[in-house]
Short mmCIF file of C-alpha atoms in Angstrom, two decimals:
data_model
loop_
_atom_site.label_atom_id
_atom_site.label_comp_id
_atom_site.label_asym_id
_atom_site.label_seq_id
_atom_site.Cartn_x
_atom_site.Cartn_y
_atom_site.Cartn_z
CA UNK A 141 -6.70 79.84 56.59
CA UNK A 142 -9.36 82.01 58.02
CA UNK A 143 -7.39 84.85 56.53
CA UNK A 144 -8.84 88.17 59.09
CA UNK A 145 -11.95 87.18 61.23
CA UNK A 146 -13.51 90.43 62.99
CA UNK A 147 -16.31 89.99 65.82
CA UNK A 148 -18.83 91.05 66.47
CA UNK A 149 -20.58 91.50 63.20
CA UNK A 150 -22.94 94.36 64.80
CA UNK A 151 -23.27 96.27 67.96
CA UNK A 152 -25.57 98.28 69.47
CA UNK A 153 -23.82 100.75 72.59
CA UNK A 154 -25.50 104.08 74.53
CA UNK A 155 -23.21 106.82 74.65
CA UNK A 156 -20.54 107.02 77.06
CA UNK A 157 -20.47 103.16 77.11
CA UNK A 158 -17.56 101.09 76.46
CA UNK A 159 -16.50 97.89 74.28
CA UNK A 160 -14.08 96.65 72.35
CA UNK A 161 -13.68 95.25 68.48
CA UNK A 162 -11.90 92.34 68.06
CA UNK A 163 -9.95 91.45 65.15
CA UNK A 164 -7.69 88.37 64.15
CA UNK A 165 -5.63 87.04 61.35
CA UNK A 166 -3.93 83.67 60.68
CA UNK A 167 -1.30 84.63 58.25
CA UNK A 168 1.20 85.69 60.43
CA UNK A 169 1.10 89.03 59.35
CA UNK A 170 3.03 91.32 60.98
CA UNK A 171 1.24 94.94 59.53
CA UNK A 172 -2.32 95.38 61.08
CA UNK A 173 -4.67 98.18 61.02
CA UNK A 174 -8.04 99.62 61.82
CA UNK A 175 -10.57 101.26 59.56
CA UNK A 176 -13.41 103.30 59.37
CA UNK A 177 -16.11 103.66 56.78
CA UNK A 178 -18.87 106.48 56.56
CA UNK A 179 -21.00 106.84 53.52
CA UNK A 180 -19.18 109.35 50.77
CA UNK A 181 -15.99 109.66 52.83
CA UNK A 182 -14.16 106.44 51.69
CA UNK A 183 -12.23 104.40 54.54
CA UNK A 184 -10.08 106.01 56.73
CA UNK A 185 -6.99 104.82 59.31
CA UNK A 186 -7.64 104.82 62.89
CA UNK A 187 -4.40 102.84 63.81
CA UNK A 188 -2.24 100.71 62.81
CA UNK A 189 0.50 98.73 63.79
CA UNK A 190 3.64 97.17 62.21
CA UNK A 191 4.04 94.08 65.02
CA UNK A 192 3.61 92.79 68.34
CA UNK A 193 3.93 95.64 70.99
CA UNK A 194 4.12 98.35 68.13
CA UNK A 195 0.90 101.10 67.67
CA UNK A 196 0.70 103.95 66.30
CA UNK A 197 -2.15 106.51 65.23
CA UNK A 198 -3.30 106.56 61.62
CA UNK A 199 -5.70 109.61 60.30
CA UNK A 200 -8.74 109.96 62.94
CA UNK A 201 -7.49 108.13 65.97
CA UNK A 202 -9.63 110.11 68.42
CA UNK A 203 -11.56 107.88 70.83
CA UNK A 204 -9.69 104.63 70.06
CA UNK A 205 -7.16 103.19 72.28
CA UNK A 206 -5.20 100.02 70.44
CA UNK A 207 -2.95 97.14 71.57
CA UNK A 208 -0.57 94.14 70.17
CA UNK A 209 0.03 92.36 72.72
CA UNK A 210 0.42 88.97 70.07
CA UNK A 211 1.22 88.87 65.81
CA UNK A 212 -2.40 87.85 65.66
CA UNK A 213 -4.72 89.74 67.58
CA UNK A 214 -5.03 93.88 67.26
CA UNK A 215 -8.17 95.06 69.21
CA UNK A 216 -9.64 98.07 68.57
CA UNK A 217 -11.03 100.25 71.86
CA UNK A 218 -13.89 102.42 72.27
CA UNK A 219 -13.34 104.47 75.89
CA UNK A 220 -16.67 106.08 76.03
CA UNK A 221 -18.80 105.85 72.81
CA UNK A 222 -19.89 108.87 71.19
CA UNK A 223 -22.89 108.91 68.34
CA UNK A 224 -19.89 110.45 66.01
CA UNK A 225 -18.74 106.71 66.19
CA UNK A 226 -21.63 105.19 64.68
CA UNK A 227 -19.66 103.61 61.54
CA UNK A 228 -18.82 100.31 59.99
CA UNK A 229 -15.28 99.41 61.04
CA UNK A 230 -13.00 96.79 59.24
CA UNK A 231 -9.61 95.37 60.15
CA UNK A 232 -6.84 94.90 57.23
CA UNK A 233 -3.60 93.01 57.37
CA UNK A 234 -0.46 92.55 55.35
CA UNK A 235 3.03 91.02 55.53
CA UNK A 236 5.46 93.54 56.43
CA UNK A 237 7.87 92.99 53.56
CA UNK A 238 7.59 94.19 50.10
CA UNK A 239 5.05 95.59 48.23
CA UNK A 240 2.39 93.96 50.46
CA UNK A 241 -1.36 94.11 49.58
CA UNK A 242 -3.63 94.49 52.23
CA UNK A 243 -6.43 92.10 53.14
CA UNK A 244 -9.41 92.97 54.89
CA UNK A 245 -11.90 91.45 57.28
CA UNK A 246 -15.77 91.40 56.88
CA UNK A 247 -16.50 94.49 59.26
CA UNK A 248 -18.40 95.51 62.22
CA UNK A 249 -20.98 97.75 62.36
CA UNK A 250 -21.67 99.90 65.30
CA UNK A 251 -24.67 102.05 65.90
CA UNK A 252 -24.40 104.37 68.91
CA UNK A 253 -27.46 105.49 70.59
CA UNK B 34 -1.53 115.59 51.03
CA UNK B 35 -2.35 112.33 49.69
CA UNK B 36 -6.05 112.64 47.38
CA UNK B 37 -7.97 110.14 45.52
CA UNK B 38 -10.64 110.62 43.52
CA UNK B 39 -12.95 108.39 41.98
CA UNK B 40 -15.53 108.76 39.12
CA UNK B 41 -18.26 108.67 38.48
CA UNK B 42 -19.95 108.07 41.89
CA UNK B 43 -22.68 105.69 40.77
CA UNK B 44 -22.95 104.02 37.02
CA UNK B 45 -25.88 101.96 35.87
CA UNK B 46 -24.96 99.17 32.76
CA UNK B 47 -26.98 96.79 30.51
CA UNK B 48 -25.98 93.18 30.76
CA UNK B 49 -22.63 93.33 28.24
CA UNK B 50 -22.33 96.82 28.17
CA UNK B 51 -18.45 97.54 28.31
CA UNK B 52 -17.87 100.78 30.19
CA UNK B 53 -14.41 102.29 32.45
CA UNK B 54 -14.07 103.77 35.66
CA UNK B 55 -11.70 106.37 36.78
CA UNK B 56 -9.20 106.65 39.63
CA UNK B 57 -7.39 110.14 40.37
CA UNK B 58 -4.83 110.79 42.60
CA UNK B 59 -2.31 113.08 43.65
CA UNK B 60 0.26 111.60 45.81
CA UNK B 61 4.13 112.09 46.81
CA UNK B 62 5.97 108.78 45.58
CA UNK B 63 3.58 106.56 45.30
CA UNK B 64 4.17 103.23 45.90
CA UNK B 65 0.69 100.95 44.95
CA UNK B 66 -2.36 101.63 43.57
CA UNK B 67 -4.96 99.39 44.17
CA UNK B 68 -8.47 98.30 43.12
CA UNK B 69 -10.89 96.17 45.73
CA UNK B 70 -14.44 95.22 45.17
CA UNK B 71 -16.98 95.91 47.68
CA UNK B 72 -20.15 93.61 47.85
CA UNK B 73 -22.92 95.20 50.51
CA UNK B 74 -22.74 94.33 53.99
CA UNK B 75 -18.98 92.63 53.40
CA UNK B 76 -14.94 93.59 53.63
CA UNK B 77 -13.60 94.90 50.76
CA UNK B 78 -12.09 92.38 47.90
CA UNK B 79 -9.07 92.46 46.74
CA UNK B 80 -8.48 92.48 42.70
CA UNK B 81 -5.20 94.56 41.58
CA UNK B 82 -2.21 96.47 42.41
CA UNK B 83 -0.31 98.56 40.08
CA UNK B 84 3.34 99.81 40.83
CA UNK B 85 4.41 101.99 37.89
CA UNK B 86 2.59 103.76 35.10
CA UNK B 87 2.33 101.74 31.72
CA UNK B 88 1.21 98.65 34.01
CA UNK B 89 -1.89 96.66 33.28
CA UNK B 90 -3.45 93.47 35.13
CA UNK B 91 -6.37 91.76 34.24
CA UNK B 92 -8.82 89.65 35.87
CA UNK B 93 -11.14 87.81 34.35
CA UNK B 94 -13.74 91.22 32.69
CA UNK B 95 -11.62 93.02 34.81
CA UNK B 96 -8.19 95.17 33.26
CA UNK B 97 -6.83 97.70 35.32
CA UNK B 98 -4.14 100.17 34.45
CA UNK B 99 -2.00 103.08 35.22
CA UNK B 100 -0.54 106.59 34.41
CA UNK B 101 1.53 109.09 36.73
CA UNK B 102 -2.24 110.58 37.44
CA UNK B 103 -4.90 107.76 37.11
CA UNK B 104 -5.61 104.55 36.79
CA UNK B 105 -8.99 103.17 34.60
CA UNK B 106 -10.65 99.77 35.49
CA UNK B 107 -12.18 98.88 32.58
CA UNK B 108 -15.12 96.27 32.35
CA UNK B 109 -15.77 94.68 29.33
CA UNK B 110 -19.07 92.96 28.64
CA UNK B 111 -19.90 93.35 32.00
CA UNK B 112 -22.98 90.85 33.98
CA UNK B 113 -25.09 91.12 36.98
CA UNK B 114 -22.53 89.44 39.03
CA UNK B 115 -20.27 92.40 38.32
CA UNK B 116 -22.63 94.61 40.60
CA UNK B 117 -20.82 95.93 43.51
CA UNK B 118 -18.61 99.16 45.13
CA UNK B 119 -15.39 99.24 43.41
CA UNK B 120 -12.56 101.14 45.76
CA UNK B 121 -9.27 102.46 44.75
CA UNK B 122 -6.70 103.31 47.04
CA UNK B 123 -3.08 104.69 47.05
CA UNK B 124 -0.22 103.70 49.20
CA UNK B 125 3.02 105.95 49.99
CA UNK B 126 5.51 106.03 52.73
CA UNK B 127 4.51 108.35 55.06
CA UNK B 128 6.25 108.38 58.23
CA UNK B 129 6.12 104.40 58.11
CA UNK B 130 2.70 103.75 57.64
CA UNK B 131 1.75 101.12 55.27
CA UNK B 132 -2.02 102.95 55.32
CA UNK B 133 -4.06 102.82 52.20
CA UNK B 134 -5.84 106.45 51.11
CA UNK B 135 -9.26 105.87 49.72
CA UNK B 136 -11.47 107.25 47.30
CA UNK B 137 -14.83 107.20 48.29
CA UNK B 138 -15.70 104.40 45.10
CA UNK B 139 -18.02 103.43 42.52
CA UNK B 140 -21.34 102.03 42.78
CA UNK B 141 -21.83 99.78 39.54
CA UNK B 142 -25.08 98.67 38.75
CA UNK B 143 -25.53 95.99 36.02
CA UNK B 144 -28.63 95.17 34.53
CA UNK B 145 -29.82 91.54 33.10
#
């Protein structure tokens, strides 16, 4: 297994641009979700989503759109970049039953210009 | 609302040097706490979770464990290799989220 694969590793973007993170797992896990990291603020939920054609906002969702369209992909959106955005961004996922433990990806980092 | 704090921000060890780091929270029924390691430029690791206070787990140097307001991971005769971010995180229902609170970590530093 893979486990979560995120691409791309970095990205440069101008503000008011547009792109999209993309983020995959091959454990058929049904719980996904969407990080943030900023230095001294710990991560933070931008969405999540608990399977295929479910999203729903997490702690700072503003600017992100999100969509499951399958149990293994959960992109995340950026509408119209803002410099606020600049952050390293890492996808998690866990099984939806139990006390599941979440595993994360390796991260993207965006700088916006 | 849902808190975690982590101390001490940054700690520098000598090569064997046993030392612990501390995890506070305050949350409403919690349901996991958990430790990951952080190596620069990566994801972050996952090493424990802890479910009820009195509970320990140990990894190899590694032994984490709980109380109703804390949990310690405590390194013993630590080495280089230990070096990295070390997060802990809560987890409780909330509106059916499954989202992990964060403290903002440990930067552990071990010296040869």
């Amino acid at each position: 297994n893979a486990g979560v694969t995120q691409t791309p590793k970095f990205q440069v973007l101008k503000t008011g641009q547009s792109m999209t993170l993309q983020c995959a797992q091959d454990m058929n896990h049904e719980y996904m979700s969407w990080y943030r990291q900023d230095p001294g603020m710990g991560l933070r939920l931008i969405h999540y989503s608990v399977g295929a054609g479910i999203t729903d906002q997490g702690e700072v969702p503003n600017g992100y759109n999100v969509s499951r369209s399958t149990t293994e992909d959960f992109p995340l959106r950026l509408l119209s970049a803002a410099p606020s955005q600049t952050s390293v961004y890492f996808c998690a996922s866990s099984i939806r039953q139990g006390k599941e433990t979440q595993y994360f990806g390796p991260g993207t980092r965006l700088l916006v210009l | 609302e849902d808190q975690v704090t982590q101390s001490p921000e940054a700690l520098r060890l000598q090569e064997g040097e046993s030392s612990s780091l501390n995890c506070s929270y305050t949350v409403s029924g919690l349901r996991g706490l958990f430790w990951y390691r952080q190596d620069p430029g990566k994801g972050p690791e996952f090493l424990f979770t802890l479910y009820s206070a009195g509970e320990e787990k140990e990894k190899e140097r590694l032994k984490a464990t709980l109380t109703k307001k804390e949990s310690f991971l405590h390194i013993t005769a630590p080495k280089p290799e230990d070096s990295a971010t070390y997060l802990c995180a809560v987890q409780a229902p909330k509106a059916g989220r499954r989202a992990l609170t964060f403290g903002s970590g440990t930067r552990l530093q071990v010296q040869p």
